[in-house]
Coordinates of C-alpha atoms and ligand atoms in Angstrom, one line a residue:
M30 CA 9.7 -9.2 57.6
P31 CA 12.1 -12.0 57.0
E32 CA 11.6 -14.8 59.4
R33 CA 13.9 -17.6 60.6
F34 CA 13.0 -21.2 59.9
Y35 CA 14.6 -24.3 61.3
I36 CA 13.3 -27.1 59.1
C37 CA 14.0 -30.7 60.1
T38 CA 13.0 -34.1 58.7
A39 CA 12.8 -37.5 60.3
I40 CA 16.1 -39.1 60.2
D41 CA 16.1 -42.3 58.1
Y42 CA 17.0 -45.7 59.4
T43 CA 20.2 -46.9 57.8
N44 CA 19.3 -50.6 57.9
G45 CA 18.6 -50.6 54.2
A46 CA 18.6 -48.5 51.1
P47 CA 16.5 -45.3 50.6
H48 CA 13.1 -45.8 49.1
I49 CA 10.5 -43.5 47.5
G50 CA 9.0 -42.6 50.9
H51 CA 12.3 -41.3 52.2
A52 CA 12.8 -39.4 48.9
Y53 CA 9.4 -37.8 49.1
E54 CA 9.9 -36.5 52.7
K55 CA 13.4 -35.0 51.9
V56 CA 12.2 -33.4 48.7
L57 CA 9.2 -31.9 50.5
A58 CA 11.5 -30.5 53.2
D59 CA 13.9 -29.2 50.5
V60 CA 11.0 -27.5 48.7
M61 CA 9.8 -25.9 51.9
A62 CA 13.4 -24.7 52.6
R63 CA 13.8 -23.3 49.1
Y64 CA 10.4 -21.7 49.3
H65 CA 11.3 -19.8 52.5
R66 CA 14.6 -18.7 51.0
L67 CA 12.7 -17.5 48.0
K68 CA 10.6 -15.3 50.4
G69 CA 13.8 -14.0 51.8
D70 CA 13.6 -15.9 55.1
D71 CA 16.6 -17.3 56.9
V72 CA 16.5 -21.1 56.7
F73 CA 18.4 -23.9 58.3
F74 CA 17.5 -27.3 56.9
L75 CA 18.6 -30.3 58.8
T76 CA 18.2 -33.9 57.7
G77 CA 20.2 -37.1 58.3
V78 CA 20.3 -40.7 59.3
D79 CA 19.3 -42.8 62.3
Q80 CA 22.2 -45.2 62.7
H81 CA 21.7 -47.0 66.0
G82 CA 19.4 -49.8 67.2
Q83 CA 18.6 -53.4 66.9
K84 CA 17.6 -53.5 63.3
V85 CA 21.0 -52.1 62.3
Q86 CA 22.8 -54.4 64.6
Q87 CA 21.0 -57.4 63.1
S88 CA 21.5 -56.3 59.5
A89 CA 25.2 -55.8 60.1
E90 CA 25.4 -59.2 61.7
K91 CA 23.7 -60.8 58.8
Q92 CA 26.3 -59.3 56.5
G93 CA 29.1 -60.2 58.8
V94 CA 30.5 -56.7 59.1
P95 CA 30.8 -54.4 62.2
P96 CA 27.9 -52.1 62.6
Q97 CA 30.1 -49.0 62.1
E98 CA 31.1 -50.3 58.7
F99 CA 27.5 -51.3 57.8
V100 CA 26.0 -47.8 58.6
A101 CA 28.9 -46.0 56.8
E102 CA 27.9 -47.9 53.7
T103 CA 24.2 -47.4 53.9
T104 CA 24.6 -43.8 54.9
A105 CA 26.6 -43.2 51.8
K106 CA 23.6 -44.3 49.7
F107 CA 21.4 -41.7 51.3
I108 CA 23.9 -39.0 50.8
A109 CA 24.4 -39.9 47.2
L110 CA 20.7 -39.9 46.6
W111 CA 20.1 -36.5 48.1
E112 CA 23.0 -35.1 46.0
K113 CA 21.4 -36.6 42.9
L114 CA 17.9 -35.3 43.8
G115 CA 19.1 -31.8 44.5
V116 CA 18.2 -32.0 48.2
K117 CA 20.3 -29.2 49.6
Y118 CA 20.6 -29.4 53.4
D119 CA 22.5 -27.1 55.8
G120 CA 23.1 -29.7 58.5
W121 CA 23.6 -33.4 58.5
A122 CA 22.4 -35.4 61.5
A123 CA 24.2 -38.7 61.8
T124 CA 23.6 -40.2 65.2
V125 CA 26.9 -41.9 65.5
E126 CA 28.7 -38.5 65.7
P127 CA 30.4 -37.6 68.9
R128 CA 28.5 -34.3 69.0
H129 CA 25.2 -36.1 69.2
K130 CA 26.4 -38.7 71.7
T131 CA 27.6 -36.0 74.0
C132 CA 24.3 -34.1 73.9
V133 CA 22.2 -37.3 74.4
Q134 CA 24.4 -38.3 77.4
R135 CA 24.2 -34.9 79.0
I136 CA 20.4 -34.9 78.7
L137 CA 20.2 -38.3 80.2
Q138 CA 22.5 -37.4 83.0
R139 CA 20.5 -34.3 83.8
L140 CA 17.1 -36.1 83.7
W141 CA 18.7 -38.8 86.0
D142 CA 20.0 -36.2 88.4
E143 CA 16.6 -34.6 88.5
G144 CA 14.9 -37.9 89.3
K145 CA 13.0 -38.0 86.0
I146 CA 14.5 -41.4 85.1
Y147 CA 14.4 -44.4 87.4
K148 CA 15.5 -48.0 87.4
D149 CA 12.8 -50.7 87.5
K150 CA 12.3 -54.4 86.9
Q151 CA 10.1 -55.7 84.1
A152 CA 8.8 -59.2 84.1
G153 CA 6.8 -60.7 81.3
F154 CA 6.7 -62.7 78.1
Y155 CA 9.6 -62.0 75.8
S156 CA 10.1 -63.0 72.2
V157 CA 13.6 -64.2 71.6
R158 CA 13.3 -63.8 67.9
Q159 CA 11.9 -60.3 67.9
E160 CA 14.0 -59.3 71.0
Q161 CA 11.1 -57.5 72.7
F162 CA 8.7 -57.9 75.6
L163 CA 5.2 -58.8 74.5
T164 CA 1.9 -57.5 75.8
D165 CA -1.6 -58.9 75.6
K166 CA -2.0 -56.9 72.4
E167 CA 0.3 -59.3 70.7
R168 CA -1.7 -62.4 71.7
G169 CA -3.8 -64.0 69.0
E170 CA -7.5 -64.7 69.2
D171 CA -6.8 -68.0 70.9
G172 CA -4.8 -66.1 73.6
E173 CA -1.5 -67.5 72.5
Y174 CA 1.5 -65.7 70.9
G175 CA 1.6 -66.6 67.2
P176 CA 4.5 -68.3 65.4
E177 CA 5.8 -64.9 64.2
W178 CA 7.2 -64.4 67.7
G179 CA 9.3 -67.6 67.6
Q180 CA 10.3 -68.8 71.0
V181 CA 8.5 -66.9 73.8
E182 CA 9.8 -67.2 77.3
F183 CA 9.1 -65.5 80.7
R184 CA 11.8 -63.1 81.5
E185 CA 12.8 -60.6 84.1
E186 CA 14.9 -57.6 83.1
E187 CA 16.0 -54.4 84.8
N188 CA 15.9 -51.2 82.8
Y189 CA 15.8 -47.5 83.0
Y190 CA 12.4 -45.7 82.7
F191 CA 11.6 -42.1 81.8
R192 CA 8.7 -40.6 83.7
L193 CA 6.2 -40.1 80.9
A194 CA 2.8 -40.7 82.4
E195 CA 3.0 -37.8 84.8
H196 CA 2.9 -35.4 81.9
K197 CA -0.3 -36.7 80.3
E198 CA -2.5 -33.8 81.5
W199 CA 0.1 -31.2 80.4
L200 CA 0.3 -32.8 77.0
L201 CA -3.5 -32.8 76.6
A202 CA -3.7 -29.1 77.5
L203 CA -0.9 -28.4 75.1
I204 CA -2.7 -30.1 72.2
D205 CA -5.8 -28.1 73.0
S206 CA -4.1 -24.8 73.2
R207 CA -1.6 -24.8 70.3
A208 CA -3.5 -25.0 67.1
D209 CA -0.2 -24.8 65.1
L210 CA 1.3 -27.8 66.8
I211 CA 0.4 -30.3 64.1
Y212 CA -0.5 -30.1 60.5
P213 CA -2.9 -31.3 59.1
D214 CA -5.4 -30.5 61.8
F215 CA -7.2 -33.9 61.7
R216 CA -4.1 -35.5 63.2
R217 CA -4.5 -33.4 66.4
G218 CA -7.6 -35.5 67.3
E219 CA -5.8 -38.7 66.7
L220 CA -3.0 -37.7 68.9
R221 CA -5.3 -36.5 71.6
N222 CA -7.0 -39.9 71.7
A223 CA -3.6 -41.6 72.0
V224 CA -2.5 -39.3 74.8
E225 CA -5.7 -40.2 76.7
K226 CA -4.5 -43.8 76.7
I227 CA -1.0 -43.2 78.1
G228 CA -0.7 -45.9 80.7
G229 CA 2.8 -46.1 81.9
D230 CA 6.3 -44.7 81.6
L231 CA 8.8 -45.3 78.8
C232 CA 11.6 -47.8 78.9
I233 CA 14.6 -46.0 77.6
S234 CA 17.4 -48.5 78.0
R235 CA 18.4 -51.8 76.6
P236 CA 20.8 -54.1 78.5
K237 CA 24.1 -54.5 76.5
S238 CA 23.6 -58.2 76.7
R239 CA 21.0 -57.9 74.0
L240 CA 21.9 -54.7 72.3
E241 CA 25.3 -53.1 72.1
W242 CA 24.9 -50.8 69.1
G243 CA 23.7 -47.6 70.8
I244 CA 24.7 -44.8 73.1
E245 CA 25.8 -45.9 76.5
M246 CA 23.7 -44.7 79.4
P247 CA 26.0 -42.2 81.1
F248 CA 25.3 -43.5 84.6
D249 CA 25.4 -47.2 83.9
P250 CA 27.8 -48.8 81.3
N251 CA 25.8 -52.0 81.2
F252 CA 23.0 -50.3 79.2
V253 CA 22.6 -48.5 76.0
T254 CA 19.9 -45.9 75.2
Y255 CA 16.7 -46.9 73.4
V256 CA 17.0 -45.9 69.8
W257 CA 14.0 -43.5 69.7
F258 CA 15.2 -41.6 72.8
D259 CA 18.6 -41.2 71.0
A260 CA 17.2 -40.4 67.6
L261 CA 14.6 -37.8 68.6
L262 CA 17.3 -35.7 70.2
N263 CA 19.0 -35.2 66.8
Y264 CA 16.7 -32.1 66.3
I265 CA 18.4 -30.3 69.1
S266 CA 21.9 -31.9 69.1
F267 CA 22.4 -30.8 65.5
A268 CA 20.6 -27.5 65.8
P269 CA 22.3 -24.5 64.2
G270 CA 25.0 -22.8 66.3
G271 CA 26.6 -25.9 67.7
G272 CA 23.5 -27.5 69.0
Y273 CA 21.7 -27.5 72.3
D274 CA 23.7 -27.7 75.5
P275 CA 21.6 -28.9 78.5
R276 CA 24.2 -28.0 81.1
E277 CA 23.3 -25.4 83.7
G278 CA 24.4 -21.9 82.7
A279 CA 25.1 -22.9 79.0
D280 CA 24.7 -20.0 76.5
L281 CA 21.6 -20.9 74.4
T282 CA 21.3 -17.6 72.6
E283 CA 22.1 -19.0 69.2
F284 CA 19.9 -22.0 69.7
H285 CA 16.9 -19.9 70.6
R286 CA 17.5 -17.7 67.5
W287 CA 16.3 -20.8 65.5
W288 CA 14.2 -22.9 67.9
P289 CA 11.3 -24.1 67.7
A290 CA 11.8 -26.2 64.6
T291 CA 9.3 -27.3 62.1
I292 CA 9.7 -31.1 61.9
I293 CA 8.6 -33.0 58.8
I294 CA 7.6 -36.6 59.5
G295 CA 5.4 -39.3 58.1
K296 CA 2.1 -40.3 59.7
D297 CA 3.5 -43.5 61.1
I298 CA 5.9 -41.8 63.5
L299 CA 3.5 -39.2 65.0
I300 CA 2.1 -41.6 67.6
P301 CA 3.8 -42.3 69.9
A302 CA 7.3 -41.1 68.9
H303 CA 6.9 -37.4 68.0
G304 CA 3.5 -36.5 69.4
I305 CA 4.1 -38.1 72.8
Y306 CA 7.7 -39.1 73.6
W307 CA 9.3 -36.1 71.9
M308 CA 7.0 -33.4 73.3
I309 CA 7.3 -34.9 76.8
M310 CA 11.1 -35.2 76.5
L311 CA 11.4 -31.5 75.7
H312 CA 8.9 -30.6 78.4
A313 CA 10.9 -32.6 81.0
C314 CA 14.1 -30.8 79.8
G315 CA 12.5 -27.5 80.6
F316 CA 11.3 -26.3 77.2
S317 CA 8.3 -24.0 77.4
D318 CA 5.0 -24.6 75.7
A319 CA 5.8 -21.9 73.1
D320 CA 9.0 -23.8 72.4
M321 CA 7.3 -27.0 71.4
P322 CA 8.2 -27.8 67.8
R323 CA 5.6 -27.7 65.0
L324 CA 5.0 -31.1 63.3
L325 CA 4.2 -31.3 59.6
V326 CA 2.8 -34.8 59.2
H327 CA 2.8 -36.1 55.6
G328 CA 1.0 -39.1 54.2
W329 CA 2.4 -42.2 52.6
W330 CA 3.1 -43.3 49.1
N331 CA 1.6 -46.7 48.5
V332 CA 1.7 -49.0 45.6
A333 CA -1.6 -50.0 44.1
G334 CA -3.3 -49.2 47.4
A335 CA -0.9 -51.4 49.3
K336 CA 1.9 -50.6 51.7
M337 CA 5.4 -50.9 50.2
S338 CA 7.4 -53.6 51.8
K339 CA 10.5 -55.7 51.1
S340 CA 8.5 -58.9 51.5
E341 CA 5.9 -57.8 48.9
G342 CA 8.7 -56.9 46.6
N343 CA 7.0 -53.6 45.7
V344 CA 9.5 -51.2 47.1
V345 CA 10.0 -48.3 44.7
D346 CA 13.7 -47.3 44.3
P347 CA 14.1 -43.6 43.7
D348 CA 17.6 -44.0 42.4
V349 CA 16.4 -46.0 39.4
L350 CA 13.7 -43.4 38.7
V351 CA 16.2 -40.5 38.8
D352 CA 18.5 -42.4 36.4
K353 CA 15.5 -43.0 34.1
Y354 CA 13.6 -39.7 34.2
G355 CA 15.9 -37.2 35.9
A356 CA 15.7 -35.5 39.2
E357 CA 13.4 -32.7 38.1
A358 CA 10.8 -35.1 36.7
L359 CA 10.7 -37.1 40.0
R360 CA 10.7 -34.0 42.2
Y361 CA 7.8 -32.5 40.2
Y362 CA 5.8 -35.7 40.4
L363 CA 6.4 -36.2 44.1
M364 CA 5.3 -32.6 44.8
S365 CA 2.3 -32.4 42.5
D366 CA 0.6 -35.8 42.7
I367 CA 0.0 -35.9 46.5
A368 CA -1.9 -33.6 48.8
T369 CA 0.4 -33.0 51.8
G370 CA -0.9 -34.9 54.7
R371 CA -2.8 -37.4 52.6
D372 CA -1.7 -40.7 51.0
S373 CA -1.2 -41.3 47.4
D374 CA -0.5 -44.1 45.0
F375 CA 2.9 -44.2 43.3
S376 CA 2.7 -44.9 39.6
E377 CA 5.3 -44.6 37.0
E378 CA 2.7 -44.0 34.4
R379 CA 1.4 -41.0 36.4
L380 CA 5.0 -39.7 36.8
V381 CA 5.5 -39.8 33.0
G382 CA 2.0 -38.4 32.4
R383 CA 2.5 -35.5 34.8
Y384 CA 5.8 -34.7 33.2
N385 CA 4.5 -34.8 29.7
T386 CA 1.4 -32.9 30.4
D387 CA 2.6 -30.1 32.7
L388 CA 6.2 -29.8 31.9
A389 CA 6.8 -30.9 28.3
N390 CA 3.5 -29.9 26.7
N391 CA 2.3 -27.0 28.8
L392 CA 5.4 -25.2 30.1
G393 CA 8.0 -26.5 27.6
N394 CA 5.9 -25.6 24.6
L395 CA 5.1 -22.2 26.0
L396 CA 8.8 -21.4 26.4
N397 CA 9.6 -22.7 23.0
R398 CA 6.9 -20.9 21.1
S399 CA 7.3 -17.7 23.0
L400 CA 11.0 -17.4 22.4
N401 CA 10.7 -18.5 18.8
M402 CA 8.1 -15.8 18.0
A403 CA 10.2 -13.2 19.8
A404 CA 13.1 -14.2 17.6
R405 CA 11.2 -14.3 14.4
Y406 CA 9.1 -11.2 14.8
R407 CA 11.2 -8.9 17.0
E408 CA 14.8 -10.2 16.7
C409 CA 14.5 -11.2 20.4
R410 CA 13.8 -7.7 21.7
V411 CA 10.5 -7.5 23.7
R412 CA 8.7 -4.1 24.0
K413 CA 6.7 -3.3 27.1
A414 CA 3.3 -2.8 25.6
E415 CA -0.3 -3.4 26.7
H416 CA -3.3 -4.5 24.8
A417 CA -6.8 -5.5 25.9
S418 CA -6.5 -8.9 24.3
V419 CA -3.7 -10.0 26.6
R420 CA -5.0 -8.6 29.9
S421 CA -6.2 -12.1 30.7
V422 CA -2.5 -13.1 30.9
A423 CA -1.7 -10.4 33.4
D424 CA -4.8 -11.3 35.4
A425 CA -3.7 -14.9 35.4
A426 CA -0.3 -13.9 36.7
T427 CA -1.8 -12.1 39.6
A428 CA -4.1 -15.0 40.4
A429 CA -1.2 -17.5 40.2
Q430 CA 0.9 -15.3 42.5
S431 CA -1.8 -15.3 45.1
R432 CA -2.8 -18.9 44.8
Y433 CA 0.9 -19.8 45.1
S434 CA 0.9 -18.8 48.8
A435 CA -0.8 -22.2 49.4
L436 CA 2.8 -23.2 50.1
D437 CA 2.5 -21.2 53.3
A438 CA -0.1 -23.8 54.3
N439 CA 2.2 -26.7 53.1
E440 CA -0.1 -27.2 50.0
V441 CA 2.7 -27.6 47.5
D442 CA 0.4 -29.4 45.0
A443 CA -2.0 -26.5 45.0
G444 CA 0.8 -24.0 44.4
L445 CA 2.0 -26.1 41.4
A446 CA -1.5 -26.4 40.0
A447 CA -1.8 -22.6 40.1
V448 CA 1.5 -22.3 38.1
S449 CA 0.4 -24.9 35.6
E450 CA -2.9 -23.2 35.0
F451 CA -1.1 -19.9 34.5
A452 CA 1.0 -21.5 31.8
G453 CA -2.2 -22.9 30.3
V454 CA -3.7 -19.4 30.1
C455 CA -0.6 -18.2 28.3
N456 CA -0.8 -21.0 25.7
E457 CA -4.5 -20.2 25.2
A458 CA -3.6 -16.5 24.7
I459 CA -1.2 -17.6 21.9
E460 CA -3.9 -19.5 20.2
R461 CA -6.4 -16.7 20.6
T462 CA -4.3 -13.8 19.4
A463 CA -2.4 -15.8 16.7
P464 CA 0.8 -13.7 16.6
W465 CA 1.7 -15.3 13.3
K466 CA -1.4 -13.5 11.8
L467 CA -0.7 -10.2 13.7
A468 CA 2.8 -10.2 12.3
K469 CA 1.5 -9.9 8.7
D470 CA 0.1 -6.4 9.3
D471 CA 2.1 -3.5 10.8
A472 CA -1.2 -2.0 12.0
N473 CA -1.1 -4.8 14.7
A474 CA 2.4 -4.1 15.9
G475 CA 1.3 -2.8 19.3
Q476 CA -0.8 -5.9 19.9
L477 CA 2.0 -8.2 18.8
D478 CA 4.4 -6.4 21.2
A479 CA 1.9 -6.8 24.0
I480 CA 1.5 -10.5 23.6
L481 CA 5.3 -11.1 23.2
Y482 CA 6.0 -9.1 26.3
A483 CA 3.2 -10.9 28.2
L484 CA 4.7 -14.3 27.3
A485 CA 8.3 -13.4 28.3
E486 CA 7.1 -11.8 31.5
S487 CA 4.9 -14.8 32.3
L488 CA 7.8 -17.2 31.8
R489 CA 10.0 -15.1 34.0
M490 CA 7.4 -15.3 36.8
I491 CA 6.7 -19.0 36.2
A492 CA 10.5 -19.7 36.6
I493 CA 10.5 -18.0 39.9
L494 CA 7.4 -19.8 41.2
I495 CA 8.6 -23.3 40.1
S496 CA 12.2 -22.8 41.4
P497 CA 11.7 -24.5 44.8
V498 CA 10.4 -27.6 43.1
S499 CA 12.3 -27.6 39.8
P500 CA 15.4 -25.4 40.4
K501 CA 17.2 -26.6 37.2
A502 CA 14.3 -25.9 35.0
A503 CA 13.9 -22.5 36.6
H504 CA 17.6 -21.7 35.8
G505 CA 17.0 -23.0 32.3
I506 CA 14.1 -20.6 31.7
F507 CA 16.1 -17.6 33.1
D508 CA 19.0 -18.5 30.9
Q509 CA 16.9 -18.7 27.8
L510 CA 15.2 -15.5 28.8
S511 CA 18.7 -14.0 29.2
W512 CA 17.6 -12.8 32.6
K513 CA 19.8 -12.3 35.7
M514 CA 22.9 -13.5 33.8
E515 CA 25.5 -12.0 36.2
P516 CA 28.1 -14.7 36.9
A517 CA 27.5 -14.5 40.6
L518 CA 23.8 -15.5 40.0
S519 CA 24.2 -18.1 37.4
G520 CA 23.2 -21.5 38.9
N521 CA 22.7 -19.8 42.3
E522 CA 19.5 -19.9 44.2
A523 CA 19.8 -16.2 45.0
R524 CA 18.9 -15.6 41.4
F525 CA 15.2 -16.1 42.4
S526 CA 13.2 -14.0 44.8
L527 CA 9.5 -14.1 45.3
A528 CA 9.4 -10.3 45.4
D529 CA 10.5 -10.3 41.8
A530 CA 7.6 -12.5 40.8
E531 CA 5.5 -9.4 40.1
W532 CA 4.0 -8.4 36.8
G533 CA 5.9 -5.8 34.8
K534 CA 9.4 -6.2 36.2
L535 CA 10.8 -7.2 32.8
P536 CA 12.1 -3.9 31.4
D537 CA 11.1 -2.5 28.0
G538 CA 13.5 -3.5 25.3
H539 CA 14.8 -6.6 27.1
V540 CA 16.6 -9.0 24.7
V541 CA 15.6 -12.6 25.2
G542 CA 17.6 -15.7 24.1
K543 CA 16.9 -18.4 21.6
P544 CA 14.9 -21.4 22.8
T545 CA 16.3 -24.8 23.4
P546 CA 14.0 -27.6 24.5
L547 CA 14.0 -27.8 28.3
F548 CA 11.6 -30.6 28.8
P549 CA 11.9 -33.2 26.0
R550 CA 8.8 -35.5 26.0
I551 CA 9.3 -38.9 27.6
E552 CA 8.2 -41.1 24.7
A553 CA 8.6 -44.6 26.0
A554 CA 5.8 -46.1 27.9
A555 CA 6.7 -46.9 31.5
S556 CA 8.3 -50.3 31.6
Ligands
MSP15 N1 14.4 -43.6 62.0 C1 13.0 -43.3 62.2 C2 12.7 -41.8 62.4 C3 13.5 -41.2 63.5 S1 13.1 -39.5 63.6 C4 13.8 -39.0 65.1 C5 12.2 -43.8 61.0 N2 12.9 -44.0 59.9 S2 12.3 -44.6 58.6 O1 13.4 -44.8 57.7 O2 11.5 -45.8 58.8 O3 11.3 -43.5 58.0 C6 11.8 -42.2 57.7 C7 10.7 -41.3 57.2 O4 10.2 -41.8 56.0 C8 9.5 -41.3 58.2 O5 9.1 -40.0 58.4 C9 8.5 -42.1 57.5 O6 7.2 -41.7 57.8 C10 8.8 -41.9 56.1 N3 8.3 -42.9 55.2 C11 8.6 -44.2 55.2 N4 7.8 -44.9 54.3 C12 7.1 -44.0 53.7 C13 6.2 -44.0 52.5 N5 5.9 -45.1 51.9 N6 5.7 -42.8 52.1 C14 6.0 -41.6 52.6 N7 6.9 -41.6 53.7 C15 7.3 -42.7 54.3 O7 11.0 -43.9 61.1

């Protein structure tokens, strides 16, 4: 039965250019979206940018441009990168859009009317440089605030608070009862511990005197909304079917056809943002337990074991990598060299190594040799024949097909490894059966037909299985196999379907094309 999937990602801060972490998350979401389409599911994939907040206001000030102009420029960089990387989304969440602003303000108004937001006064130590109130956690061992906070002064400030703490027990019960709430499972324990420690409510406003670049509180024009409260709501304001309407009596039929979403985020924004604030915000808005979103929490790409940071100068720029190696090589690396949920180290040598081993040598050679032999020995026409010596290939196909369902458990790396091993079995079968020897004696014609068919059929299946990760390569393989060439299908995702990845679907007498190298080896060592 086809299912409906609403897949969202975190929305990226637009206070700088996209880096490899952003690229990883969006490619992961794109692969999951493509995988579900491959299965015949209905998918709506939302991604976008987080354009408000203090960091953006500061960066814009530094450049001497209005924040609108600043975010328009940085947003364009993200959009250009997704285009280049083949990240194909259905909806674009940009938080400066009126549609989002309206939704955020309606929700705030409703929560205010229902008494779920209140005004209060905060007094405490405030860092002028970091523009935030400090707590005892920020004190150094000597009990003083360190120089990183700059001038620290005692301040009193009025703000609006969202009643968070009263939902603590509810959230603990939810975490215990919904096993599918968070992937991977070990994050559930982490979240539970954090929820146990919830102490107070959440300050959701900033006085305009210190932050202007945000969504105005609908009931008080002297304040803007705290950027997280604004940003988290993107998942419902940009939901398919016009978004969520919190007003009494609104028609939510279309919204509920898609909701709850699967939200793909990095480990740093589970606690407190998504695991605590977001769940409680939805609960306060009247969402049922069954309507709480699923969180897919991925790990981080580090560099030589260290966190990427501008100050360290070790930030990896995906744009440069795409220009150097192509989108498919980068997508393949990002999906195969990390276990979803865990961290990994980014390394250009490993990117090149993965590409050369799995794509150029293993799959590329298989394609080239198979089609060359079909051309040389059978004038490109493959006959559906069976022979005991190639049964291992058909068995490997079945094994790959079943191991590929690891993608249902978000294990993209395991799915790709299964496909790569399958291609390896095909290459071994070529070595073992040595078609160039079989071709010398007509008595072996049946066996030769069987191996040539098995190779073409395997390539057809492999193309389907790699299509979510490497769509261009998948099209390239289909084109060279001369398979599904109808103009409506060419270059179209609809060309691939998981149901077609079944052994024996290539008809007897099919005429394949001539090979052209699909994955030229990357020769130069990484520089
Ligand atoms: N704007 C917030 C998210 C709001 S969602 C309502 C934010 N933005 S971010 O630009 O800092 O990060 C966007 C996503 O990229 C997050 O999910 C974050 O975890 C992810 N990554 C940032 N650095 C990363 C790596 N080094 N590796 C993998 N992903 C990382 O947080």
